[in-house]
Structures are given as structure tokens and as C-alpha cells.
Coordinates of C-alpha atoms in Angstrom, one line a residue:
X1 CA 141.2 -67.4 58.1
X2 CA 140.5 -68.6 61.7
X3 CA 138.4 -66.5 64.1
X4 CA 138.3 -67.4 67.8
X5 CA 135.3 -66.3 69.9
X6 CA 137.0 -64.9 73.0
X7 CA 133.7 -64.1 74.7
X8 CA 133.1 -67.8 75.2
X9 CA 133.2 -68.8 78.9
X10 CA 134.3 -72.4 78.0
X11 CA 137.8 -73.5 78.6
X12 CA 138.5 -73.7 74.9
X13 CA 137.6 -70.8 72.7
X14 CA 135.3 -71.6 69.8
X15 CA 137.2 -71.4 66.5
X16 CA 135.4 -70.4 63.3
X17 CA 137.0 -70.9 59.9
X18 CA 136.5 -68.5 57.1
X19 CA 138.2 -68.3 53.7
X20 CA 139.0 -65.0 52.0
X21 CA 135.3 -64.6 50.8
X22 CA 134.3 -65.2 54.4
X23 CA 136.3 -62.2 55.5
X24 CA 134.5 -60.0 52.9
X25 CA 131.2 -61.4 54.2
X26 CA 132.0 -60.5 57.7
X27 CA 133.1 -57.0 56.8
X28 CA 129.9 -56.4 54.8
X29 CA 127.3 -57.9 57.0
X30 CA 128.6 -57.8 60.6
X31 CA 129.8 -54.2 60.6
X32 CA 132.9 -52.2 61.5
X33 CA 135.8 -54.0 63.1
X34 CA 137.8 -52.9 66.1
X35 CA 141.3 -54.3 66.5
X36 CA 142.7 -55.0 70.0
X37 CA 144.4 -57.7 72.1
X38 CA 142.7 -60.8 73.5
X39 CA 144.1 -63.5 75.8
X40 CA 147.6 -64.9 76.2
X41 CA 147.5 -67.5 73.4
X42 CA 150.3 -66.4 71.0
X43 CA 148.3 -67.6 68.1
X44 CA 145.5 -65.2 68.9
X45 CA 147.2 -62.0 68.1
X46 CA 144.3 -59.6 67.6
X47 CA 140.7 -59.2 68.5
X48 CA 137.9 -57.9 66.5
X49 CA 135.0 -56.4 68.3
X50 CA 132.0 -56.7 66.0
X51 CA 129.0 -54.4 65.9
X52 CA 126.5 -57.2 66.2
X53 CA 123.6 -58.2 68.4
X54 CA 124.6 -59.5 70.8
X55 CA 128.2 -58.0 70.7
X56 CA 130.9 -60.5 69.9
X57 CA 134.7 -60.3 70.3
X58 CA 136.6 -62.4 67.8
X59 CA 140.3 -63.1 67.8
X60 CA 142.3 -63.2 64.6
X61 CA 145.1 -65.7 64.4
X62 CA 148.5 -64.6 63.2
X63 CA 148.1 -66.3 59.8
X64 CA 144.8 -64.6 59.2
X65 CA 146.1 -61.2 60.3
X66 CA 149.0 -61.5 57.9
X67 CA 146.6 -62.4 55.1
X68 CA 144.4 -59.4 55.9
X69 CA 147.3 -57.0 55.9
X70 CA 148.5 -58.2 52.5
X71 CA 145.0 -58.0 51.1
X72 CA 144.7 -54.4 52.2
X73 CA 148.0 -53.4 50.6
X74 CA 149.1 -52.6 47.1
X75 CA 150.8 -55.2 44.9
X76 CA 154.6 -54.6 45.1
X77 CA 156.2 -54.1 41.7
X78 CA 159.5 -55.9 42.3
X79 CA 162.2 -54.3 40.2
X80 CA 164.9 -56.6 41.5
X81 CA 163.0 -59.7 40.4
X82 CA 162.2 -58.3 36.9
X83 CA 165.8 -57.0 36.5
X84 CA 167.2 -60.4 37.3
X85 CA 164.9 -62.0 34.7
X86 CA 166.1 -59.5 32.1
X87 CA 169.8 -60.0 33.0
X88 CA 169.3 -63.8 32.7
X89 CA 167.9 -63.2 29.2
X90 CA 170.8 -61.0 28.3
X91 CA 173.3 -63.6 29.6
X92 CA 171.8 -66.1 27.3
X93 CA 171.9 -63.8 24.3
X94 CA 175.5 -62.7 24.9
X95 CA 176.6 -66.3 25.1
X96 CA 174.7 -67.1 21.9
X97 CA 176.2 -64.2 20.0
X98 CA 179.7 -65.1 21.2
X99 CA 179.3 -68.7 20.1
X100 CA 177.8 -67.8 16.7
X101 CA 180.0 -65.0 15.5
X102 CA 182.7 -64.6 18.1
X103 CA 181.6 -61.1 19.2
X104 CA 181.2 -60.0 22.8
X105 CA 179.3 -56.7 23.4
X106 CA 181.4 -54.0 25.0
X107 CA 180.4 -51.0 27.2
X108 CA 182.7 -48.0 27.8
X109 CA 182.0 -45.9 30.9
X110 CA 183.6 -42.5 31.6
X111 CA 183.7 -41.0 35.0
X112 CA 185.1 -37.4 35.4
X113 CA 185.6 -36.2 38.9
X114 CA 185.4 -37.7 42.4
X115 CA 181.7 -37.8 43.3
X116 CA 181.1 -40.8 45.5
X117 CA 177.6 -41.4 44.2
X118 CA 178.8 -41.4 40.6
X119 CA 181.7 -43.7 41.5
X120 CA 179.3 -46.1 43.1
X121 CA 177.0 -46.1 40.0
X122 CA 180.0 -46.7 37.7
X123 CA 181.2 -49.6 39.9
X124 CA 177.7 -51.1 39.9
X125 CA 177.6 -50.9 36.1
X126 CA 180.9 -52.6 35.8
X127 CA 179.8 -55.4 38.0
X128 CA 176.5 -55.7 36.1
X129 CA 178.5 -56.1 32.8
X130 CA 180.6 -58.8 34.3
X131 CA 177.6 -60.7 35.6
X132 CA 176.1 -61.0 32.1
X133 CA 179.3 -61.5 30.1
X134 CA 179.6 -58.0 28.6
X135 CA 183.1 -56.5 28.3
X136 CA 183.5 -53.2 30.2
X137 CA 186.0 -50.4 29.5
X138 CA 186.4 -47.8 32.2
X139 CA 188.0 -44.3 32.0
X140 CA 188.4 -42.2 35.2
X141 CA 189.6 -38.6 34.8
X142 CA 190.3 -36.0 37.5
X143 CA 187.8 -33.2 38.2
X144 CA 190.0 -30.6 36.6
X145 CA 190.4 -32.5 33.3
X146 CA 190.1 -30.4 30.1
X147 CA 186.9 -30.9 28.0
X148 CA 189.1 -31.7 25.0
X149 CA 190.6 -34.6 26.9
X150 CA 187.1 -36.1 27.5
X151 CA 186.2 -35.5 23.8
X152 CA 189.4 -37.4 22.7
X153 CA 188.4 -40.5 24.7
X154 CA 184.9 -40.4 23.3
X155 CA 186.3 -40.1 19.8
X156 CA 188.5 -43.1 20.4
X157 CA 185.6 -45.2 21.7
X158 CA 183.5 -44.2 18.8
X159 CA 186.1 -45.7 16.5
X160 CA 186.8 -48.8 18.6
X161 CA 185.0 -51.9 17.1
X162 CA 185.2 -53.6 20.5
X163 CA 183.0 -50.9 22.1
X164 CA 179.3 -51.0 21.3
X165 CA 178.0 -48.6 23.9
X166 CA 179.4 -45.4 25.4
X167 CA 178.2 -43.9 28.7
X168 CA 179.4 -40.6 30.2
X169 CA 178.4 -40.6 33.9
X170 CA 176.5 -37.5 34.8
X171 CA 176.7 -34.9 36.3
X172 CA 179.9 -33.5 34.8
X173 CA 182.2 -30.9 36.4
X174 CA 180.7 -27.4 36.1
X175 CA 183.4 -26.2 33.7
X176 CA 182.4 -28.7 31.1
X177 CA 179.7 -28.3 28.5
X178 CA 177.4 -31.3 28.9
X179 CA 175.7 -30.7 25.6
X180 CA 179.0 -30.8 23.6
X181 CA 180.2 -33.9 25.4
X182 CA 176.9 -35.9 25.0
X183 CA 176.6 -34.8 21.4
X184 CA 180.1 -36.2 20.7
X185 CA 178.9 -39.8 21.4
X186 CA 178.2 -41.6 18.2
X187 CA 174.4 -42.1 17.9
X188 CA 175.1 -45.8 17.1
X189 CA 176.7 -46.2 20.5
X190 CA 174.5 -43.8 22.5
X191 CA 173.2 -46.5 24.9
X192 CA 172.1 -43.8 27.4
X193 CA 169.7 -42.6 24.8
X194 CA 170.5 -38.9 25.4
X195 CA 171.7 -37.9 21.9
X196 CA 169.3 -35.2 20.5
X197 CA 168.7 -37.3 17.4
X198 CA 167.5 -40.2 19.6
X199 CA 165.3 -38.0 21.7
X200 CA 164.0 -36.3 18.5
X201 CA 163.1 -39.7 17.0
X202 CA 161.4 -40.7 20.3
X203 CA 159.2 -37.6 20.1
X204 CA 158.1 -38.2 16.5
X205 CA 155.5 -40.6 15.4
X206 CA 156.7 -43.1 12.8
X207 CA 160.3 -42.7 13.8
X208 CA 162.3 -45.2 15.9
X209 CA 165.2 -44.1 18.2
X210 CA 168.3 -46.2 18.2
X211 CA 168.1 -46.2 22.0
X212 CA 165.7 -45.1 24.7
X213 CA 167.0 -43.6 28.0
X214 CA 167.5 -46.4 30.5
X215 CA 165.4 -45.2 33.5
X216 CA 162.2 -44.3 31.5
X217 CA 162.6 -47.5 29.5
X218 CA 162.8 -49.5 32.7
X219 CA 159.6 -47.8 34.0
X220 CA 157.7 -48.9 30.9
X221 CA 159.2 -52.3 31.0
X222 CA 157.9 -52.8 34.6
X223 CA 154.4 -51.9 33.4
X224 CA 154.6 -54.3 30.5
X225 CA 156.0 -57.2 32.5
X226 CA 153.4 -56.9 35.2
X227 CA 150.6 -56.7 32.6
X228 CA 149.3 -53.2 33.4
X229 CA 147.4 -51.7 30.5
X230 CA 148.7 -48.4 29.3
X231 CA 146.6 -47.8 26.2
X232 CA 143.8 -45.4 26.8
X233 CA 144.8 -44.7 30.4
X234 CA 145.4 -41.3 32.0
X235 CA 149.0 -41.0 33.0
X236 CA 150.8 -38.3 35.0
X237 CA 154.5 -37.8 35.0
X238 CA 155.8 -35.7 37.9
X239 CA 159.0 -34.0 36.8
X240 CA 160.2 -32.9 33.4
X241 CA 164.0 -33.6 33.4
X242 CA 165.7 -34.6 30.2
X243 CA 166.9 -37.8 31.9
X244 CA 163.6 -39.2 33.2
X245 CA 160.5 -37.0 33.1
X246 CA 160.4 -35.8 29.5
X247 CA 161.4 -39.2 27.9
X248 CA 159.0 -41.1 30.2
X249 CA 156.1 -38.8 29.0
X250 CA 157.1 -39.5 25.4
X251 CA 157.2 -43.2 25.9
X252 CA 153.7 -43.2 27.6
X253 CA 152.4 -41.2 24.7
X254 CA 153.8 -43.8 22.3
X255 CA 151.9 -46.4 24.3
X256 CA 148.6 -44.4 23.6
X257 CA 148.2 -43.1 27.1
X258 CA 146.8 -39.6 27.7
X259 CA 149.7 -37.9 29.3
X260 CA 150.0 -34.9 31.6
X261 CA 153.3 -33.6 33.0
X262 CA 153.3 -32.0 36.5
X263 CA 156.3 -29.8 37.3
X264 CA 157.4 -27.1 39.7
X265 CA 155.1 -24.4 38.1
X266 CA 152.0 -26.6 37.9
X267 CA 149.0 -25.2 39.9
X268 CA 147.0 -27.7 42.0
X269 CA 149.3 -30.7 41.2
X270 CA 147.5 -33.0 43.7
X271 CA 144.3 -32.5 41.8
X272 CA 145.9 -33.5 38.5
X273 CA 147.7 -36.5 40.0
X274 CA 144.4 -37.6 41.6
X275 CA 143.0 -38.2 38.1
X276 CA 145.8 -40.5 37.0
X277 CA 145.6 -44.2 36.4
X278 CA 149.4 -44.4 36.1
X279 CA 151.8 -42.1 38.0
X280 CA 155.5 -41.9 37.3
X281 CA 157.3 -39.6 39.8
X282 CA 160.8 -38.4 39.2
X283 CA 161.4 -35.1 41.1
X284 CA 163.8 -36.0 43.9
X285 CA 161.6 -34.7 46.7
X286 CA 161.2 -37.2 49.6
X287 CA 157.6 -38.2 50.3
X288 CA 156.2 -35.3 48.3
X289 CA 153.3 -37.3 46.8
X290 CA 150.9 -38.2 49.6
X291 CA 148.3 -40.9 49.7
X292 CA 145.6 -38.2 49.3
X293 CA 147.1 -37.2 46.0
X294 CA 146.5 -40.7 44.5
X295 CA 143.5 -42.2 42.8
X296 CA 142.3 -45.5 44.4
X297 CA 143.6 -48.4 42.3
X298 CA 146.2 -46.3 40.4
X299 CA 149.6 -47.8 39.5
X300 CA 152.6 -45.9 40.8
X301 CA 156.2 -46.0 39.5
X302 CA 158.4 -44.1 42.0
X303 CA 161.7 -43.1 40.4
X304 CA 162.9 -41.0 43.3
X305 CA 165.8 -42.1 45.4
X306 CA 166.2 -39.7 48.3
X307 CA 168.5 -40.1 51.3
X308 CA 166.9 -39.1 54.6
X309 CA 167.9 -39.4 58.3
X310 CA 171.5 -38.3 57.4
X311 CA 171.6 -40.8 54.5
X312 CA 170.8 -43.9 56.6
X313 CA 167.6 -44.5 54.8
X314 CA 166.3 -44.1 51.2
X315 CA 162.8 -43.1 50.3
X316 CA 161.0 -42.2 47.1
X317 CA 159.1 -39.2 45.9
X318 CA 155.9 -41.0 47.0
X319 CA 155.0 -41.6 50.6
X320 CA 155.1 -45.3 50.4
X321 CA 153.1 -46.2 53.6
X322 CA 150.3 -43.9 52.6
X323 CA 150.2 -44.8 49.0
X324 CA 150.2 -48.6 49.4
X325 CA 146.8 -48.3 51.2
X326 CA 145.3 -46.5 48.2
X327 CA 146.8 -47.7 45.0
X328 CA 146.7 -51.1 43.4
X329 CA 150.4 -51.4 42.7
X330 CA 153.6 -49.5 43.5
X331 CA 157.4 -49.8 43.2
X332 CA 159.4 -49.8 46.5
X333 CA 162.4 -47.6 47.1
X334 CA 164.9 -49.1 47.0
X335 CA 164.3 -52.2 44.9
X336 CA 162.0 -50.8 42.3
X337 CA 163.2 -48.7 39.4
X338 CA 166.9 -48.6 40.4
X339 CA 167.8 -52.2 39.3
X340 CA 165.8 -51.7 36.1
X341 CA 168.0 -48.8 35.0
X342 CA 171.1 -50.9 34.9
X343 CA 169.3 -53.8 33.3
X344 CA 168.1 -51.5 30.5
X345 CA 171.7 -50.2 30.0
X346 CA 172.8 -53.8 29.5
X347 CA 169.9 -54.4 27.2
X348 CA 170.7 -51.3 25.1
X349 CA 174.4 -52.4 24.9
X350 CA 173.4 -55.9 23.6
X351 CA 171.0 -54.4 21.1
X352 CA 173.8 -52.1 19.8
X353 CA 176.2 -55.0 19.3
X354 CA 173.5 -57.0 17.5
X355 CA 172.7 -54.0 15.2
X356 CA 176.3 -53.2 14.4
X357 CA 177.1 -56.8 13.6
X358 CA 173.7 -57.5 12.0
X359 CA 173.0 -60.4 14.4
X360 CA 169.4 -61.5 14.9

């Protein structure tokens, strides 16, 4: 980093060069820093007034200021980048499987009703399938469809050898029994991982589920791919939904973390979260988790996707700007867990096709 002494009366300010260790040296031995403006030189963007004898005013160049800001912030866990890596791996495997045995994995997606957000999710899943070479089958039914009609489509997909994964987009219309419909999906094709047998196996030691729910699986995959240790760590899951919170807690437990679930009836949640080395938040409350809740150096996976400002902006459950100054790593919203959910759905579909056809 370059520091310019703006207190100099010479025509050219004296420039001092420090590497990153030099910045640490300054902070430790010179004292507190005050940030301000100095001079008209565009490369001298900030001044540091140092508590020294005699007092000095040093200007930080743009490059050094940027470096310092990055150093003070948490590592960004880039879900888009990791999801792309996984999708590239899936593309290769789909091609290899097709060439070897002539089978292409297939995913059937059912959408009941006219919810715009659900329609968007289904459209994105279809595009994702196409991008990796997986066949997609789509069924759209009106809001007032009978439950028996939905069950008939599920039964047909269960028997269709070209379909290796079945996904029923949630939520369902209120007149339908979600449990009946999800239970109708064959466990061998339950790529969403919501079948009670899959969840039961996930909860039991020594048992392996056929599939793990996609969003929690994506959270753990991010921790693995970034090399964060889970074993022996204190982990807190905020939220206890069947879709994210509960299976995420089970997965962390399988990884030998000590797991606590925080929910709407938990007393003093901020104190519990403050003890966590790993935090996974999935409650759907914008900016609920403040920076003061978080342990310095913790790793935060923010599953929340919450529209604010009349839907023009998306934020997570965790106050990002506060958290990034405290924790060691955090997922952004958007661009964190979201892309991983679809990547895990594609991964589960490929795994199902390999298992059904005994392809290694």
C-alpha cells in the first residue's frame, strides 16, 4: 500500500510504501486512524490522521484503500461460481452416461396453480436441465385441479422409465393435501428428498437416504467446497421448516457438528447464535440476524430470499453489511444458496438415473 505524507510542505508529497504487513504494523504501533479527504490528487483518495508525535496526516491511494476494505470484510461464499462448477461436472457425467449406455437422465416437474414465483422457479429448473443435457418433462395444471388428477400424473411418472426424478412445486393450492401428494412420489425418484422415508433415513445413524433435500444439501456443499471444517464445531440453524431448517440440522449432525435449532419460540436467540461457529439461517425475515448476534470469525450461510422496497431488492435473513464486518465468510443474497438449490436438484436427478441403471 502507498501512503503519502500530505503534511509535507514540499511540492511533491513524500510517498511511503507498505505491504499488507506494513498496514498491520501501522495500526498496531502508530495508533488509531482517522479517515478524511486530502488534496486534489485523484490517486490520494483518503487521509489518515495518525495519533503520533509529531502528528502526521497520511493519504491512502485508491489501490490501498480498496485493499484495506477487502481485508476488513468477510470472504464471500460465491454460490454462483460453485453451482457453475457442479453443473459443468454434471454436464460431463450426463454426456458420459449417454455415450456409454444410451440413457439420458430425465426430470419431471409439476406446477399446480398460477403463482408467479413458482412459475419462475419451474422455468429456471427447465433451463437448468437443458443447460446440462438432462431431459425435462413439465406438467402445468390449473389452480382448481382435483387432487386425484395430480396423483394420476405422479403415478404415470413413477412408471415412466424416461423419468428419473419427480418434483412437485410447492406450495400447493390450499384444497390439496400436501402430505398425500408428496408421499405418492416414488422414493426412487424423490429428487426433492421430501419423502418421509428419505427424511427418516437422514435422521438415523447408519442409514443412507436415497436423496437429500436440495437447499440444505447445497448449504453443506458450499461449506465443503470452501474447506470450512464442520466436525466438532458449534452450529446453529435458524428455522425449523421441513424444507430447509430441519434437514439442514440433520445434515450438520451427520457431519459431527454440535447443533442447536433456533425457532420462533426460542428465548434469547441472539445469545445462542452468538456462540455458533457456523450459522445457517432460513426463516424468511429480512435482516433479522444483526451483526451483534454473530460470533467474530463465524461462517454464515444465509438461505433467506426476502423482497424489500416493493420487491425491487432482495435481502437475506442476515443483515449483510453488518455481518460482513464480523464474520469470516458469508453467502450473499442473491447469488449464494439460490443457485446451489437448482444445482443439487440436477445432481440428485443424475444420481437417480445412475442408480436406476446401475451406472458407475
